Coordinates of N, CA and C in Angstrom, one line a residue:
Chain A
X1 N 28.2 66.9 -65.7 CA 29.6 66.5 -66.3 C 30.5 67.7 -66.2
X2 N 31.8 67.6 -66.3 CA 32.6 68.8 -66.2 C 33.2 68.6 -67.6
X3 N 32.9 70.1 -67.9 CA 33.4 70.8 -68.7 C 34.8 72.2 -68.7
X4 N 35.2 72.7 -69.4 CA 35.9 73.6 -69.3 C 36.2 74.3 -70.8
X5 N 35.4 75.4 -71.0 CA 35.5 76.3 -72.0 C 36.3 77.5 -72.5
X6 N 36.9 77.9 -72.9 CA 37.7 78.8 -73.2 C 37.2 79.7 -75.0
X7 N 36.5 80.4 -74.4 CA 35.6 80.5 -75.8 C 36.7 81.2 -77.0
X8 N 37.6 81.9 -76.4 CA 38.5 82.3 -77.7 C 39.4 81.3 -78.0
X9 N 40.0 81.0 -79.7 CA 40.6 80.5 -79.9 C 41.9 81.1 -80.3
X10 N 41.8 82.2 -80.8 CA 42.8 83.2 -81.0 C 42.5 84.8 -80.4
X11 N 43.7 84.9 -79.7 CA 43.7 86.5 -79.3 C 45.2 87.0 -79.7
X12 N 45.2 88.1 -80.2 CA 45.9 88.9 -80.8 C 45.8 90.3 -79.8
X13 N 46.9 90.7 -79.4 CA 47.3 92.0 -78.8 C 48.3 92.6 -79.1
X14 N 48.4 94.0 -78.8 CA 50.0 94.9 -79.1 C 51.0 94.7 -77.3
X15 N 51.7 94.7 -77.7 CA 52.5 94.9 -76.2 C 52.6 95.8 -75.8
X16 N 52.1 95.8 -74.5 CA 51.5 96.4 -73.5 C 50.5 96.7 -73.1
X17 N 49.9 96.2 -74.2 CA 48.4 96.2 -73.8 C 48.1 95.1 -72.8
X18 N 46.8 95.3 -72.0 CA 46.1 94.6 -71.0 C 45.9 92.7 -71.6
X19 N 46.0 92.0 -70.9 CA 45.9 90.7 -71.6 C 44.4 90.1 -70.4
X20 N 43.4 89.4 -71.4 CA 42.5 88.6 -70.8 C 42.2 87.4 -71.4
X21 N 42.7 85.7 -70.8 CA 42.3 85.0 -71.5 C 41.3 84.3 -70.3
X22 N 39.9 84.4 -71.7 CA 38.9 84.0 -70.6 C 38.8 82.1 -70.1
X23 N 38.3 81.8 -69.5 CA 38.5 80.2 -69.2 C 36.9 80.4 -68.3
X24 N 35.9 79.0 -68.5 CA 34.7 79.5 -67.8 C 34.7 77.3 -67.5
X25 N 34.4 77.2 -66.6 CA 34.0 75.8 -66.3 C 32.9 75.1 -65.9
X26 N 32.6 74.0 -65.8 CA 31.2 73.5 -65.1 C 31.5 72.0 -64.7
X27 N 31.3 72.2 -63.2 CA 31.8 71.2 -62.1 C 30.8 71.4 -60.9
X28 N 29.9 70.6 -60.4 CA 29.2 70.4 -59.1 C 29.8 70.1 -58.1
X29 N 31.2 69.6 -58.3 CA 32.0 70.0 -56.7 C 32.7 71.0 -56.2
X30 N 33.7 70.8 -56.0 CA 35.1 71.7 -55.5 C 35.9 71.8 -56.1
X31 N 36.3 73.0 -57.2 CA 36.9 72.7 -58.3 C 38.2 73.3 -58.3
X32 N 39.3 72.6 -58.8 CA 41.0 72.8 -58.6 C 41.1 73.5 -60.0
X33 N 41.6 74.5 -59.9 CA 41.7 75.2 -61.6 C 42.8 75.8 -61.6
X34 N 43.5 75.4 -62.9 CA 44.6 75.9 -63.3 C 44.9 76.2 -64.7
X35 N 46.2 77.1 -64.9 CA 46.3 77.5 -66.3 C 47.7 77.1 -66.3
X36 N 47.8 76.2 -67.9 CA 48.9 75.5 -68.5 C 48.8 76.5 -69.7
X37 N 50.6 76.5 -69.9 CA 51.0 76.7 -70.8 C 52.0 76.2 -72.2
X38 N 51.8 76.5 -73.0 CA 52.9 76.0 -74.4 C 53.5 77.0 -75.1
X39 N 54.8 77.3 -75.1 CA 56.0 78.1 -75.7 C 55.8 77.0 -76.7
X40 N 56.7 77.8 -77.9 CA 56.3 77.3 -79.6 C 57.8 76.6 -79.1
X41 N 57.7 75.3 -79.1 CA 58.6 73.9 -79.3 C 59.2 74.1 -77.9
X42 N 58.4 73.5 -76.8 CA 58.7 73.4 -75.6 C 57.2 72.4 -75.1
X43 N 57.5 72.0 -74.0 CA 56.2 71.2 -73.5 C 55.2 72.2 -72.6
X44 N 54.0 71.2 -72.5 CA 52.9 71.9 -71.6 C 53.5 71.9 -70.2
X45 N 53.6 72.9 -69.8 CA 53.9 73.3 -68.2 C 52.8 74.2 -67.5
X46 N 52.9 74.1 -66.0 CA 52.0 75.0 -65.3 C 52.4 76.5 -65.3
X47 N 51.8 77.0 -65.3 CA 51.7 78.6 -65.3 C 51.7 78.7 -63.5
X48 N 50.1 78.8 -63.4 CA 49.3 78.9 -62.1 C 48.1 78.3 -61.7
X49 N 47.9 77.9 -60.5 CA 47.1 77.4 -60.3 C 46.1 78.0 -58.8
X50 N 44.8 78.4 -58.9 CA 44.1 79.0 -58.1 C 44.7 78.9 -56.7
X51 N 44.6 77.8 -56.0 CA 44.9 77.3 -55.2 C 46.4 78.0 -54.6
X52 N 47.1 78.5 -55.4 CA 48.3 79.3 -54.8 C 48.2 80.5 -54.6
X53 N 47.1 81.7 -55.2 CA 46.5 82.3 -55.3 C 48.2 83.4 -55.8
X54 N 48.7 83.2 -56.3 CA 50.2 83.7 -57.2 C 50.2 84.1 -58.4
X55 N 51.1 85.1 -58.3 CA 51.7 86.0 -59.5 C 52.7 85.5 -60.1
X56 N 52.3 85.1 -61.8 CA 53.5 84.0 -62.2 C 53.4 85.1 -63.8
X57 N 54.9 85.0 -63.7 CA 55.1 85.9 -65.3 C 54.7 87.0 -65.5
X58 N 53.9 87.7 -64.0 CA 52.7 88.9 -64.1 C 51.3 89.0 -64.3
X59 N 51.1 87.4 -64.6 CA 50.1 86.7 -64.3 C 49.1 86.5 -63.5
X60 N 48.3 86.8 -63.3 CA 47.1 86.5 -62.4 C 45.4 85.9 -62.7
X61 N 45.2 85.0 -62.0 CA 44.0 84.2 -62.1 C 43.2 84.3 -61.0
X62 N 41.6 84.5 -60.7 CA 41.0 84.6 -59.7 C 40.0 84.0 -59.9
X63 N 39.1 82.9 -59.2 CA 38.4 81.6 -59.5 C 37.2 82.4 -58.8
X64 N 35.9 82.4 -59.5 CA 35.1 83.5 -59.2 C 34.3 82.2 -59.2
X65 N 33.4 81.7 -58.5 CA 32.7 80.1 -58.3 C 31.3 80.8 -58.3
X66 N 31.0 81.8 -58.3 CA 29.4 82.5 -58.9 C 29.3 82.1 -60.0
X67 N 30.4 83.0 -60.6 CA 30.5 83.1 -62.7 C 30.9 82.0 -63.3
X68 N 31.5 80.7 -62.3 CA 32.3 79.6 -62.7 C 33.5 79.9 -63.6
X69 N 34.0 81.0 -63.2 CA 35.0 81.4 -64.5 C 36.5 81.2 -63.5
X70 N 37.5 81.7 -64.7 CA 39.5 81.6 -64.2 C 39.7 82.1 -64.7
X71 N 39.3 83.4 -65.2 CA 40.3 84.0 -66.5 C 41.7 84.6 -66.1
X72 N 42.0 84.1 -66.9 CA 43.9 84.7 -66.8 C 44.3 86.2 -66.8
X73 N 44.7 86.9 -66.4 CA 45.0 88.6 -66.7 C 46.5 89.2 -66.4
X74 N 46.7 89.9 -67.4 CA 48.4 90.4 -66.9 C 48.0 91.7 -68.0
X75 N 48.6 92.7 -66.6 CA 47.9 94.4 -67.4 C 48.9 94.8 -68.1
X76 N 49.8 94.1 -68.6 CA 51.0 94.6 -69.8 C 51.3 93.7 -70.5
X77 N 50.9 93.1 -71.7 CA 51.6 92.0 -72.3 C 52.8 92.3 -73.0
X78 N 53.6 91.2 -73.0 CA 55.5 91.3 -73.8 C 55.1 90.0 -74.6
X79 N 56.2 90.4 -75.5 CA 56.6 89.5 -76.7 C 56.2 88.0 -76.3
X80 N 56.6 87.8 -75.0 CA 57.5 86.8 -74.8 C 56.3 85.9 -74.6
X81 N 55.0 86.7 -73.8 CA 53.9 86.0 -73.6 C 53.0 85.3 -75.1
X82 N 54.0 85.2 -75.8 CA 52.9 84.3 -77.1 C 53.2 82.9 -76.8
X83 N 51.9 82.6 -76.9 CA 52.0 81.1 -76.4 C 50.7 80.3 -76.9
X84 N 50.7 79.3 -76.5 CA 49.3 78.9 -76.4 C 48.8 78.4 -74.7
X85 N 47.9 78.7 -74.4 CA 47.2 78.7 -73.0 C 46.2 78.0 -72.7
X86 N 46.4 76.9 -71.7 CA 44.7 76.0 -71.6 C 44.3 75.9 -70.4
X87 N 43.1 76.1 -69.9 CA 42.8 76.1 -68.5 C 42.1 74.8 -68.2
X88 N 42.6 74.3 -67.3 CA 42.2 73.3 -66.6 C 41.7 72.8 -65.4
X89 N 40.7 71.8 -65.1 CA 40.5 71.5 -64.4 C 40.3 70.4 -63.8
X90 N 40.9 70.1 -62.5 CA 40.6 69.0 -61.7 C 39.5 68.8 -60.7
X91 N 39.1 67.7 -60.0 CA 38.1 67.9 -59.2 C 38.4 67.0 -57.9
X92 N 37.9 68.0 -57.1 CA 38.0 67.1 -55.6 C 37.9 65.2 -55.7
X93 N 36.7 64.7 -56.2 CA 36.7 63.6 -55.9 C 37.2 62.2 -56.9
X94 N 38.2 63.0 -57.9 CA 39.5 62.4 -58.3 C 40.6 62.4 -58.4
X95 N 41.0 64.2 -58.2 CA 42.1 64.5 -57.8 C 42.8 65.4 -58.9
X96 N 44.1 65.3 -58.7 CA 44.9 66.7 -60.1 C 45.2 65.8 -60.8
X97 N 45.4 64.5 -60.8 CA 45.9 63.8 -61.7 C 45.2 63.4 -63.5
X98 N 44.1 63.5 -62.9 CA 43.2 63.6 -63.7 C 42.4 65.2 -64.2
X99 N 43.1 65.8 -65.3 CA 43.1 67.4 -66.1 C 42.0 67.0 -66.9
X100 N 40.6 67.6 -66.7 CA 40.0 68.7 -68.4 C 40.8 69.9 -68.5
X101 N 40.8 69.9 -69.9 CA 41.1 70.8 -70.3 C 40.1 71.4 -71.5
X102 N 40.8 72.7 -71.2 CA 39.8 73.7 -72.5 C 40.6 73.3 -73.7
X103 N 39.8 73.8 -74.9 CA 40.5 74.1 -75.8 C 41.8 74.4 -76.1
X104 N 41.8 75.7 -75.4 CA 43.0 76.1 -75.3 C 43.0 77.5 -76.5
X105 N 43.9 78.5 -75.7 CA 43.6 79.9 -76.4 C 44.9 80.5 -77.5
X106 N 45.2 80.2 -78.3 CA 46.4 81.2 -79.0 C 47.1 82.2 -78.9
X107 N 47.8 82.9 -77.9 CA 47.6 84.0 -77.5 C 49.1 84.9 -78.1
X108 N 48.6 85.8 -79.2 CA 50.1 86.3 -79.7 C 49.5 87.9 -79.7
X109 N 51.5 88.2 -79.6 CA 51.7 89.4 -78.4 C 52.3 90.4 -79.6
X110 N 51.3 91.1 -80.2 CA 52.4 92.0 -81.9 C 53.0 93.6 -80.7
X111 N 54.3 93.7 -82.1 CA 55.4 94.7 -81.5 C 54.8 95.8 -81.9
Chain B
X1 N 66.9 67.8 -62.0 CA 66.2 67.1 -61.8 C 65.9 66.8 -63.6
X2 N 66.0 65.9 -64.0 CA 65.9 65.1 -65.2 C 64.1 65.2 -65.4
X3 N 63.9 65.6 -66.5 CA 62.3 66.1 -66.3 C 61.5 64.5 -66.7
X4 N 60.1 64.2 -67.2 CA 59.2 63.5 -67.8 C 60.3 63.0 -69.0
X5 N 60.9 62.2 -69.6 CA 61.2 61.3 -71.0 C 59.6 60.0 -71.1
X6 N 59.7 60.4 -72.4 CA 58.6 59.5 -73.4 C 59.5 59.2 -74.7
X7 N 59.8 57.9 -74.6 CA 60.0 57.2 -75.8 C 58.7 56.3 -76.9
X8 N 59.2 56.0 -78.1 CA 60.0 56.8 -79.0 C 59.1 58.1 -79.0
X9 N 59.9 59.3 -80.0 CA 59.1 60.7 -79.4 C 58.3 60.7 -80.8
X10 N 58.3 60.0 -81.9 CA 58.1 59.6 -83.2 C 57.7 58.5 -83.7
X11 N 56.4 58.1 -84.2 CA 56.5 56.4 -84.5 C 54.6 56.7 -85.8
X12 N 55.4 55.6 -87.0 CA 54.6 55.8 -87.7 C 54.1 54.3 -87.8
X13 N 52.6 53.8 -87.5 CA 52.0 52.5 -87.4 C 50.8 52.3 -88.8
X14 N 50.4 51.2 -89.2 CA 49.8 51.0 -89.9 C 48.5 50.4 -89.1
X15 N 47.1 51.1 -90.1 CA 45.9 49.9 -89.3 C 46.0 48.7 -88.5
X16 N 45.4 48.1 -88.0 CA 45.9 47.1 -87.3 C 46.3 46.6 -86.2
X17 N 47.6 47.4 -86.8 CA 48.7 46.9 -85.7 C 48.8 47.2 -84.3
X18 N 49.2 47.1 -83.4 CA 49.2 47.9 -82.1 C 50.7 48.1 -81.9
X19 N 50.6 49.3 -80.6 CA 51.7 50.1 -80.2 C 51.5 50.2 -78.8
X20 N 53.1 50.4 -78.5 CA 53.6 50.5 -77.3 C 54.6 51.8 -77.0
X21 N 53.8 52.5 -75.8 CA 54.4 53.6 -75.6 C 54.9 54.1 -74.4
X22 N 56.1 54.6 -74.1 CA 56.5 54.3 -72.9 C 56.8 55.9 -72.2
X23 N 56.7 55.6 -71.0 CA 57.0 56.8 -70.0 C 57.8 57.0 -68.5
X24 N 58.6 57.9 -68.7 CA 59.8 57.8 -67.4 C 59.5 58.9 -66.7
X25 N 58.7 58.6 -65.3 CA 58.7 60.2 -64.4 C 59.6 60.9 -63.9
X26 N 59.5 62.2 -63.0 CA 60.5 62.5 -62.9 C 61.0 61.3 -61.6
X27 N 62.5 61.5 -61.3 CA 62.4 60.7 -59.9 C 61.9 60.9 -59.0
X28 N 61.2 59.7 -58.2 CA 60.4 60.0 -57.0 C 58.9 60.4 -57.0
X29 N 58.4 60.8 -58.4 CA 57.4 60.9 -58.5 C 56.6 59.6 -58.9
X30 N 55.2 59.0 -58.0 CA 54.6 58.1 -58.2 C 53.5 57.8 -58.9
X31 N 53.2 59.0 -59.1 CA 51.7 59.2 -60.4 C 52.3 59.6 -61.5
X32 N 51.6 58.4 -62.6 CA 51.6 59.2 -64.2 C 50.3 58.8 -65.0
X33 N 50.2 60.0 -65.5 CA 48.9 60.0 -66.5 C 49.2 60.1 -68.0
X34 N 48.4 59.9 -68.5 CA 48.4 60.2 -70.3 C 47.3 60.4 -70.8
X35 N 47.7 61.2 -71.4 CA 46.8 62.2 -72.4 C 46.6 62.4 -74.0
X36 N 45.5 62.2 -74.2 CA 45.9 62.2 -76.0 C 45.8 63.4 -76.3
X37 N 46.3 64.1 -77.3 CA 45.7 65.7 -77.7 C 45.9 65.5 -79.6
X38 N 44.1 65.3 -79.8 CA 44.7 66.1 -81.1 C 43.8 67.4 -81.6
X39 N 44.1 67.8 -83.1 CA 43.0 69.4 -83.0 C 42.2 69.2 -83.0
X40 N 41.1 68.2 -83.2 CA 39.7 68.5 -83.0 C 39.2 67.9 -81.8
X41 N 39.4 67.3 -80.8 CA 39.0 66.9 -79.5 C 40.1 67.7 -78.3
X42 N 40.9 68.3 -78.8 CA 42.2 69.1 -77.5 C 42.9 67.6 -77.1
X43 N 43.1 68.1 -75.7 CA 44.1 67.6 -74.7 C 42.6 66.2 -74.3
X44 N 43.0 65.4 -74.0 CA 41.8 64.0 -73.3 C 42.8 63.5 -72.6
X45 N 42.0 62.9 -71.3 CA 42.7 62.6 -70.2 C 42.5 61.0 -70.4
X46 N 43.8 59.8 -70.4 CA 43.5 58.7 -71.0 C 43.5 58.2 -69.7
X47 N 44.6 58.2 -68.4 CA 44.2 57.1 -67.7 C 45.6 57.2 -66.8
X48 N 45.1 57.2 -65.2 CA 46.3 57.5 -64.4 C 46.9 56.3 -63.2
X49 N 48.2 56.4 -63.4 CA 48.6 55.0 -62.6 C 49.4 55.6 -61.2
X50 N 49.3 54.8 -59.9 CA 49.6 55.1 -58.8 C 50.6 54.2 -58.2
X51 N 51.5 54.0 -57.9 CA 51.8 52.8 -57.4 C 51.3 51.2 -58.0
X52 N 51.6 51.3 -59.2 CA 51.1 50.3 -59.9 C 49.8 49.8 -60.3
X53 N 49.0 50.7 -59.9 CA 47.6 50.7 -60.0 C 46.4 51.6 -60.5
X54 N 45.9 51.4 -61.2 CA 45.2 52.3 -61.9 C 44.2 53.0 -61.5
X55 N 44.2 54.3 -61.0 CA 43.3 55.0 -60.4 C 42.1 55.6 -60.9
X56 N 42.6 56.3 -62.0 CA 41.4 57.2 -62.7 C 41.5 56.5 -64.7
X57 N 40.0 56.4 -65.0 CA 40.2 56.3 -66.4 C 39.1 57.1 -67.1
X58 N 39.6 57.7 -68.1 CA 39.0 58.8 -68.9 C 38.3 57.7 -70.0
X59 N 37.6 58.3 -70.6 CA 36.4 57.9 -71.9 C 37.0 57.0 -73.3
X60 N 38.0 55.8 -73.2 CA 38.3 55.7 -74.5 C 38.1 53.8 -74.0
X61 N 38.2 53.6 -75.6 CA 37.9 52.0 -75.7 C 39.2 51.2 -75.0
X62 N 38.4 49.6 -75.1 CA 39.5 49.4 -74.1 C 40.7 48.7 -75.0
X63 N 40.8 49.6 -76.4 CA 42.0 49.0 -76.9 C 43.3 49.9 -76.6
X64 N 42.4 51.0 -75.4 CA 43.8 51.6 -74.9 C 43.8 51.0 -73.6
X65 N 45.3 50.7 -73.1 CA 45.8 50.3 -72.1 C 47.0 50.5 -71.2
X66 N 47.0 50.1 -70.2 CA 48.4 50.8 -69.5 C 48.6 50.4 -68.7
X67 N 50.0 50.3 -68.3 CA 50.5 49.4 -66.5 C 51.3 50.5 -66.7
X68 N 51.9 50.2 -64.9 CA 53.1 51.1 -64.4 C 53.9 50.1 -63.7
X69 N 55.3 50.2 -64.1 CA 55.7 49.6 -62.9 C 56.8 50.1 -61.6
X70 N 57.0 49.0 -61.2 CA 57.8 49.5 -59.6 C 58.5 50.8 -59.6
X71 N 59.3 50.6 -60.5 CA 60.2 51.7 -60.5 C 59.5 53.6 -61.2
X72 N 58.0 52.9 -61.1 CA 57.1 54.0 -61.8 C 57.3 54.4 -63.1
X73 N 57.8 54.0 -64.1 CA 57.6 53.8 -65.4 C 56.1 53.6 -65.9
X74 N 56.3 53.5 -66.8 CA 54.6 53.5 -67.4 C 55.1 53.3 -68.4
X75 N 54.0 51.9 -69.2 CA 53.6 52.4 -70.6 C 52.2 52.1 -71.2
X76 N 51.6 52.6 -72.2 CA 50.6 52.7 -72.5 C 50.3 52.0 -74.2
X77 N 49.2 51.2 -74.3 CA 49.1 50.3 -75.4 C 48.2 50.4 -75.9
X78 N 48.2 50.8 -77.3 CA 47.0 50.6 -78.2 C 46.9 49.3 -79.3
X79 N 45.9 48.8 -79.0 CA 46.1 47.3 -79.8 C 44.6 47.6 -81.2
X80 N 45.0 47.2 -82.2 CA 44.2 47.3 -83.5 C 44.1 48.9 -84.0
X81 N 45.0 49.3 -83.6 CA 44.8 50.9 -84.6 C 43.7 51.7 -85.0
X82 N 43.9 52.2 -85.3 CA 42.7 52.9 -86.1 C 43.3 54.0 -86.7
X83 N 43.3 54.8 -87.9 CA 43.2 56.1 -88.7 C 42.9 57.4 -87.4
X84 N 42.4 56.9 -86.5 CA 42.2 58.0 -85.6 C 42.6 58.2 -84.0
X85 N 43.5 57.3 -83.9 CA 44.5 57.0 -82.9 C 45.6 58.2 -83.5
X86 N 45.9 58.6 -84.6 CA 46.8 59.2 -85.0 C 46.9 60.6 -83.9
X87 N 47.7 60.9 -83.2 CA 47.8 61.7 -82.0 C 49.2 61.8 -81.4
X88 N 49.2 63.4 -81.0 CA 50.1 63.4 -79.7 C 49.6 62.6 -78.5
X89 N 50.5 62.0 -77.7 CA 50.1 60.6 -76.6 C 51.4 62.0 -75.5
X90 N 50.6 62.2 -74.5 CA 51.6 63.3 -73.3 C 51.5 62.0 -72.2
X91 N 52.2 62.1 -71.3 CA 52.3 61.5 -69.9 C 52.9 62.9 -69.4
X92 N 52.1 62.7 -68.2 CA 52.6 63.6 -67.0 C 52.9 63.0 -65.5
X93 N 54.1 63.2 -64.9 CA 53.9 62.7 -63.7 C 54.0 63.7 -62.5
X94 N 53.5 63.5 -61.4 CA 53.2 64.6 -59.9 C 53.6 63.1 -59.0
X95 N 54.0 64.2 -57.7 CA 54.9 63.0 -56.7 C 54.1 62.7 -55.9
X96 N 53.0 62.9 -55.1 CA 52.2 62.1 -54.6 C 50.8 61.7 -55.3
X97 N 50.4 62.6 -55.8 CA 48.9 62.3 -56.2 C 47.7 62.8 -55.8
X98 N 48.3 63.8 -55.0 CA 47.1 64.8 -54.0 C 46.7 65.7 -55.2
X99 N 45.4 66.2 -54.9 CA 44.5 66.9 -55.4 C 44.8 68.3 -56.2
X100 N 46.2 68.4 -55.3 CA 46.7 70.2 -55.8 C 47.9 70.1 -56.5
X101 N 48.4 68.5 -56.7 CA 49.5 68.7 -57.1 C 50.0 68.8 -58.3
X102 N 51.0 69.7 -58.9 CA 51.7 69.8 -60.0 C 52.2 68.7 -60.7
X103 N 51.5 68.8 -62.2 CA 52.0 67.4 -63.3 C 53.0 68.3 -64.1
X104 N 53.9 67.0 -64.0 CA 54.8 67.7 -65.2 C 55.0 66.9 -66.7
X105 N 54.5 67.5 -67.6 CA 54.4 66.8 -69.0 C 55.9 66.5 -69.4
X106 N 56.1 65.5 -70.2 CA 56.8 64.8 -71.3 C 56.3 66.0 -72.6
X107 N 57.4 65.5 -73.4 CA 57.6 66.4 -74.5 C 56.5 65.5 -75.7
X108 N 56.3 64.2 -75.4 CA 55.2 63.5 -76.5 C 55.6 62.7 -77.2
X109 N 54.8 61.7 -77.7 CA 55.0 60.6 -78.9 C 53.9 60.7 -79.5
X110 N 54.5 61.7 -80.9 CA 54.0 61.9 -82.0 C 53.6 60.3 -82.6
X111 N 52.2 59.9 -82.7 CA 51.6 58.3 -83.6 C 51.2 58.9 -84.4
X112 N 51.1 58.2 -85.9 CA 50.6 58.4 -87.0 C 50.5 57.6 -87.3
X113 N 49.0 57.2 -87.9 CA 48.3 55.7 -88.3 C 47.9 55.9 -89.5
X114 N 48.3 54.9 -90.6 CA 48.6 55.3 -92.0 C 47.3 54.1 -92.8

């Protein structure tokens, strides 16, 4: 079955410091992974998605299919990055339309 | 480009009863999905419509339901309530329906089942 994990629920960092939100999955195919995001009173939007293999916000995700992991990384966090963050997944033999999602991570950025 | 609208964005239902919930993609976009999210199960993938047809359906009873039509509208129907229907309801729509493609969420219809 596919799953997708995101073991922290809350992270707390100072700005500028290094940011890691981990995301780990379990899928027997070909797996489409991405990270959505939520600004406090705005909707869920894409961030990035493996597949583009791009730098979004300073953002970067690298889909490691040994470790089954996505984790999100940006080596300076700002204010601005407090959000909430959920990594998702689609799969080849239903397509993007159809998202698991993790839990989803809390991620606030102190001055 | 006028984003995902979901009407009403608010709606409070008693046991029972059933609800009807609606969704507008962006233009031109032909897939829409919905999603329930509340805090103790997250984001759940309810069920995705293609050209009027229903492609993919995620794990819920079949008092949830859904059509799309021509003009790619969607809406989505829960018939006999329950105390645990009470949920954000998301639709997202992507313009073809390929594997890589970008959904863009609706802002939500907050249900509360009293």
């Amino acid at each position: 079955a596919q799953r997708v994990t995101q073991p922290e629920k809350l992270l707390s960092v100072f700005k500028g410091a290094p940011v890691e939100l981990k995301c780990n999955y379990s899928y027997s195919g070909s797996p489409e992974l991405f990270w959505y995001v939520q600004y406090s009173r705005q909707r869920l939007q894409l961030l990035l998605r493996h597949i583009s293999r791009e730098s979004i916000k300073g953002f970067t995700a690298d889909l490691n299919k040994g470790e089954t992991s996505f984790h999100l990384k940006k080596p300076f966090a700002q204010e601005e990055d407090s959000a909430m963050y959920y990594c998702a997944l689609s799969g080849s033999a239903w397509g993007a339309q159809k998202l698991v999602f993790g839990q989803g991570t809390r991620l606030t950025i102190n001055p | 480009k006028a984003g995902v609208t979901q009407t009403p964005r608010y709606l409070i239902k008693t046991r029972g009863q059933q609800v009807t919930l609606s969704c507008s993609p962006i233009s031109g976009h032909r897939s829409v999905s919905w999603y329930q999210q509340t805090p103790g199960q997250g984001l759940q993938f309810l069920f995705e419509y293609f050209s009027e047809t229903q492609r993919n359906k995620g794990n819920f009873p079949g008092r949830f339901s859904g059509r799309q039509f021509s003009n790619s509208r969607s809406e989505m129907n829960v018939s006999t309530l329950e105390l645990g229907d009470s949920a954000l309801y998301l639709c997202a729509s992507s313009s073809a329906g390929g594997s890589t493609d970008t959904q863009y969420f609706g802002p939500g219809t907050r249900l509360t089942v009293l």
